[in-house]
Amino acid sequence: MQEAWMPKEEKHIIYVEDEPEMIDLVRLILESKGYIVTGASGGRNGINLIKSQKPDLVLLDLMMPDLDGWDVYQQLKSDSSTDDIPVIVVTAKAQAIDKVLGLHIAKVNDYISKPFSPQELIQSVERVLSQGEADSSSEVTNL
């Protein structure tokens, strides 16, 4: 019997971030809830990892030295093999305008400002993944 807080099946999440400590923190939080978390150090590594592993969800930092998060996001959304993977931005860019641009202009699935609480991260991940499951089940019913 499954615990109520565990995902129905193991979901794979890739976190694209240039700070190893943040990757470790997010991995610790989400793996405690049954998710599989893979860290990608920087934007270029992130794109390669996402294209090769096709995760259920991407967590994406915006401010990275090699390739910024918006460039990563644009590349993912312009590639038919990755354009359907949901993306949650996790960033220190906490200005209201940044969040509006992310959610309403770029159409990311969610936007979390650092610092965040473990519960905020977990709720966002669960909400976005459950939206994806609802979308895919409605596609099957509409066939």
PDB file of C-alpha atoms in Angstrom:
ATOM      1  CA  MET A   1       0.000   0.000   0.000  1.00  0.00           C
ATOM      2  CA  GLN A   2       1.347   3.410  -0.978  1.00  0.00           C
ATOM      3  CA  GLU A   3       1.770   6.309   1.385  1.00  0.00           C
ATOM      4  CA  ALA A   4      -0.494   9.252   0.508  1.00  0.00           C
ATOM      5  CA  TRP A   5       2.452  11.581  -0.062  1.00  0.00           C
ATOM      6  CA  MET A   6       4.342   9.301  -2.447  1.00  0.00           C
ATOM      7  CA  PRO A   7       4.025   9.795  -6.204  1.00  0.00           C
ATOM      8  CA  LYS A   8       1.974   7.115  -7.996  1.00  0.00           C
ATOM      9  CA  GLU A   9       5.064   6.086  -9.954  1.00  0.00           C
ATOM     10  CA  GLU A  10       8.626   7.277  -9.707  1.00  0.00           C
ATOM     11  CA  LYS A  11       8.854  10.580 -11.533  1.00  0.00           C
ATOM     12  CA  HIS A  12      12.178  11.751 -12.899  1.00  0.00           C
ATOM     13  CA  ILE A  13      13.103  15.412 -12.419  1.00  0.00           C
ATOM     14  CA  ILE A  14      16.160  17.160 -13.850  1.00  0.00           C
ATOM     15  CA  TYR A  15      17.316  20.262 -11.989  1.00  0.00           C
ATOM     16  CA  VAL A  16      19.431  22.590 -14.158  1.00  0.00           C
ATOM     17  CA  GLU A  17      21.452  24.750 -11.760  1.00  0.00           C
ATOM     18  CA  ASP A  18      25.040  26.010 -11.556  1.00  0.00           C
ATOM     19  CA  GLU A  19      25.327  25.746  -7.753  1.00  0.00           C
ATOM     20  CA  PRO A  20      25.992  22.158  -6.558  1.00  0.00           C
ATOM     21  CA  GLU A  21      24.692  22.990  -3.057  1.00  0.00           C
ATOM     22  CA  MET A  22      21.279  23.931  -4.480  1.00  0.00           C
ATOM     23  CA  ILE A  23      21.156  20.719  -6.498  1.00  0.00           C
ATOM     24  CA  ASP A  24      21.938  18.736  -3.336  1.00  0.00           C
ATOM     25  CA  LEU A  25      19.273  20.600  -1.328  1.00  0.00           C
ATOM     26  CA  VAL A  26      16.541  20.113  -3.938  1.00  0.00           C
ATOM     27  CA  ARG A  27      17.537  16.461  -4.391  1.00  0.00           C
ATOM     28  CA  LEU A  28      17.279  15.903  -0.618  1.00  0.00           C
ATOM     29  CA  ILE A  29      13.831  17.538  -0.441  1.00  0.00           C
ATOM     30  CA  LEU A  30      12.318  15.794  -3.461  1.00  0.00           C
ATOM     31  CA  GLU A  31      13.886  12.361  -3.015  1.00  0.00           C
ATOM     32  CA  SER A  32      12.339  12.277   0.471  1.00  0.00           C
ATOM     33  CA  LYS A  33       8.999  12.344  -1.368  1.00  0.00           C
ATOM     34  CA  GLY A  34       9.899   9.537  -3.761  1.00  0.00           C
ATOM     35  CA  TYR A  35      11.057  11.521  -6.791  1.00  0.00           C
ATOM     36  CA  ILE A  36      14.217  10.696  -8.739  1.00  0.00           C
ATOM     37  CA  VAL A  37      16.285  13.873  -9.093  1.00  0.00           C
ATOM     38  CA  THR A  38      19.216  14.329 -11.453  1.00  0.00           C
ATOM     39  CA  GLY A  39      21.304  17.484 -11.263  1.00  0.00           C
ATOM     40  CA  ALA A  40      22.721  19.164 -14.352  1.00  0.00           C
ATOM     41  CA  SER A  41      25.494  21.664 -13.750  1.00  0.00           C
ATOM     42  CA  GLY A  42      24.783  24.589 -16.063  1.00  0.00           C
ATOM     43  CA  GLY A  43      22.627  25.224 -19.092  1.00  0.00           C
ATOM     44  CA  ARG A  44      24.560  23.315 -21.760  1.00  0.00           C
ATOM     45  CA  ASN A  45      24.796  20.186 -19.604  1.00  0.00           C
ATOM     46  CA  GLY A  46      21.114  20.603 -18.773  1.00  0.00           C
ATOM     47  CA  ILE A  47      19.993  20.642 -22.399  1.00  0.00           C
ATOM     48  CA  ASN A  48      22.057  17.544 -23.219  1.00  0.00           C
ATOM     49  CA  LEU A  49      20.773  15.664 -20.172  1.00  0.00           C
ATOM     50  CA  ILE A  50      17.137  16.625 -20.809  1.00  0.00           C
ATOM     51  CA  LYS A  51      17.331  15.552 -24.463  1.00  0.00           C
ATOM     52  CA  SER A  52      18.927  12.214 -23.590  1.00  0.00           C
ATOM     53  CA  GLN A  53      16.822  11.332 -20.522  1.00  0.00           C
ATOM     54  CA  LYS A  54      13.400  12.918 -21.282  1.00  0.00           C
ATOM     55  CA  PRO A  55      12.432  13.640 -17.645  1.00  0.00           C
ATOM     56  CA  ASP A  56       8.875  14.117 -16.380  1.00  0.00           C
ATOM     57  CA  LEU A  57       9.750  17.633 -15.161  1.00  0.00           C
ATOM     58  CA  VAL A  58      12.551  20.201 -15.401  1.00  0.00           C
ATOM     59  CA  LEU A  59      13.486  22.596 -12.614  1.00  0.00           C
ATOM     60  CA  LEU A  60      15.413  25.478 -14.168  1.00  0.00           C
ATOM     61  CA  ASP A  61      17.591  28.207 -12.691  1.00  0.00           C
ATOM     62  CA  LEU A  62      17.661  31.399 -14.766  1.00  0.00           C
ATOM     63  CA  MET A  63      21.034  32.874 -13.865  1.00  0.00           C
ATOM     64  CA  MET A  64      23.824  30.567 -15.001  1.00  0.00           C
ATOM     65  CA  PRO A  65      27.199  31.548 -16.448  1.00  0.00           C
ATOM     66  CA  ASP A  66      27.416  29.316 -19.535  1.00  0.00           C
ATOM     67  CA  LEU A  67      23.874  29.540 -20.910  1.00  0.00           C
ATOM     68  CA  ASP A  68      21.111  31.344 -19.062  1.00  0.00           C
ATOM     69  CA  GLY A  69      17.856  29.672 -18.131  1.00  0.00           C
ATOM     70  CA  TRP A  70      15.739  31.537 -20.672  1.00  0.00           C
ATOM     71  CA  ASP A  71      18.021  30.292 -23.472  1.00  0.00           C
ATOM     72  CA  VAL A  72      17.692  26.745 -22.132  1.00  0.00           C
ATOM     73  CA  TYR A  73      13.898  27.151 -21.946  1.00  0.00           C
ATOM     74  CA  GLN A  74      13.680  28.458 -25.532  1.00  0.00           C
ATOM     75  CA  GLN A  75      15.766  25.565 -26.839  1.00  0.00           C
ATOM     76  CA  LEU A  76      13.586  23.026 -25.012  1.00  0.00           C
ATOM     77  CA  LYS A  77      10.345  24.558 -26.286  1.00  0.00           C
ATOM     78  CA  SER A  78      11.593  24.825 -29.881  1.00  0.00           C
ATOM     79  CA  ASP A  79      12.525  21.121 -30.032  1.00  0.00           C
ATOM     80  CA  SER A  80       9.624  18.732 -30.666  1.00  0.00           C
ATOM     81  CA  SER A  81      11.312  16.027 -28.569  1.00  0.00           C
ATOM     82  CA  THR A  82      11.313  18.225 -25.431  1.00  0.00           C
ATOM     83  CA  ASP A  83       8.604  20.858 -25.956  1.00  0.00           C
ATOM     84  CA  ASP A  84       6.019  18.963 -23.884  1.00  0.00           C
ATOM     85  CA  ILE A  85       8.201  18.613 -20.763  1.00  0.00           C
ATOM     86  CA  PRO A  86       6.864  20.913 -18.017  1.00  0.00           C
ATOM     87  CA  VAL A  87       9.285  23.493 -16.593  1.00  0.00           C
ATOM     88  CA  ILE A  88       9.349  25.142 -13.176  1.00  0.00           C
ATOM     89  CA  VAL A  89      11.684  28.111 -12.890  1.00  0.00           C
ATOM     90  CA  VAL A  90      13.576  28.154  -9.565  1.00  0.00           C
ATOM     91  CA  THR A  91      15.496  31.420  -9.335  1.00  0.00           C
ATOM     92  CA  ALA A  92      16.758  34.274  -7.208  1.00  0.00           C
ATOM     93  CA  LYS A  93      15.044  36.697  -9.616  1.00  0.00           C
ATOM     94  CA  ALA A  94      12.230  37.549  -7.236  1.00  0.00           C
ATOM     95  CA  GLN A  95      10.892  40.773  -8.755  1.00  0.00           C
ATOM     96  CA  ALA A  96       7.176  40.671  -9.558  1.00  0.00           C
ATOM     97  CA  ILE A  97       7.902  41.577 -13.190  1.00  0.00           C
ATOM     98  CA  ASP A  98      10.207  38.555 -13.544  1.00  0.00           C
ATOM     99  CA  LYS A  99       7.452  36.253 -12.302  1.00  0.00           C
ATOM    100  CA  VAL A 100       4.871  37.837 -14.634  1.00  0.00           C
ATOM    101  CA  LEU A 101       7.237  37.477 -17.602  1.00  0.00           C
ATOM    102  CA  GLY A 102       7.912  33.853 -16.710  1.00  0.00           C
ATOM    103  CA  LEU A 103       4.345  32.743 -16.089  1.00  0.00           C
ATOM    104  CA  HIS A 104       2.404  34.838 -18.593  1.00  0.00           C
ATOM    105  CA  ILE A 105       4.817  35.674 -21.404  1.00  0.00           C
ATOM    106  CA  ALA A 106       7.176  32.674 -21.514  1.00  0.00           C
ATOM    107  CA  LYS A 107       4.444  30.318 -20.210  1.00  0.00           C
ATOM    108  CA  VAL A 108       6.560  28.329 -17.759  1.00  0.00           C
ATOM    109  CA  ASN A 109       4.482  25.938 -15.656  1.00  0.00           C
ATOM    110  CA  ASP A 110       5.438  27.580 -12.355  1.00  0.00           C
ATOM    111  CA  TYR A 111       7.909  30.090 -10.916  1.00  0.00           C
ATOM    112  CA  ILE A 112       9.546  29.724  -7.506  1.00  0.00           C
ATOM    113  CA  SER A 113      11.739  32.441  -6.013  1.00  0.00           C
ATOM    114  CA  LYS A 114      14.779  31.566  -3.905  1.00  0.00           C
ATOM    115  CA  PRO A 115      14.846  31.251  -1.000  1.00  0.00           C
ATOM    116  CA  PHE A 116      11.890  28.866  -0.878  1.00  0.00           C
ATOM    117  CA  SER A 117      10.511  26.492   1.728  1.00  0.00           C
ATOM    118  CA  PRO A 118      10.642  22.728   1.161  1.00  0.00           C
ATOM    119  CA  GLN A 119       6.832  22.682   1.227  1.00  0.00           C
ATOM    120  CA  GLU A 120       6.620  25.364  -1.472  1.00  0.00           C
ATOM    121  CA  LEU A 121       8.873  23.295  -3.748  1.00  0.00           C
ATOM    122  CA  ILE A 122       7.002  20.046  -3.093  1.00  0.00           C
ATOM    123  CA  GLN A 123       3.590  21.653  -3.688  1.00  0.00           C
ATOM    124  CA  SER A 124       4.742  23.216  -6.952  1.00  0.00           C
ATOM    125  CA  VAL A 125       6.221  19.939  -8.234  1.00  0.00           C
ATOM    126  CA  GLU A 126       3.105  17.960  -7.253  1.00  0.00           C
ATOM    127  CA  ARG A 127       0.772  20.533  -8.835  1.00  0.00           C
ATOM    128  CA  VAL A 128       2.673  20.694 -12.134  1.00  0.00           C
ATOM    129  CA  LEU A 129       3.081  16.913 -12.403  1.00  0.00           C
ATOM    130  CA  SER A 130      -0.611  16.328 -11.624  1.00  0.00           C
ATOM    131  CA  GLN A 131      -1.566  18.886 -14.313  1.00  0.00           C
ATOM    132  CA  GLY A 132       0.535  16.911 -16.785  1.00  0.00           C
ATOM    133  CA  GLU A 133      -1.211  13.672 -15.818  1.00  0.00           C
ATOM    134  CA  ALA A 134      -4.625  15.327 -16.170  1.00  0.00           C
ATOM    135  CA  ASP A 135      -3.679  16.711 -19.598  1.00  0.00           C
ATOM    136  CA  SER A 136      -2.463  13.343 -20.882  1.00  0.00           C
ATOM    137  CA  SER A 137      -5.525  11.478 -19.588  1.00  0.00           C
ATOM    138  CA  SER A 138      -7.863  14.010 -21.238  1.00  0.00           C
ATOM    139  CA  GLU A 139      -5.988  13.528 -24.535  1.00  0.00           C
ATOM    140  CA  VAL A 140      -6.675   9.779 -24.314  1.00  0.00           C
ATOM    141  CA  THR A 141     -10.382  10.345 -23.591  1.00  0.00           C
ATOM    142  CA  ASN A 142     -10.719  12.777 -26.490  1.00  0.00           C
ATOM    143  CA  LEU A 143      -9.453  10.280 -29.091  1.00  0.00           C
TER     144      LEU A 143
END
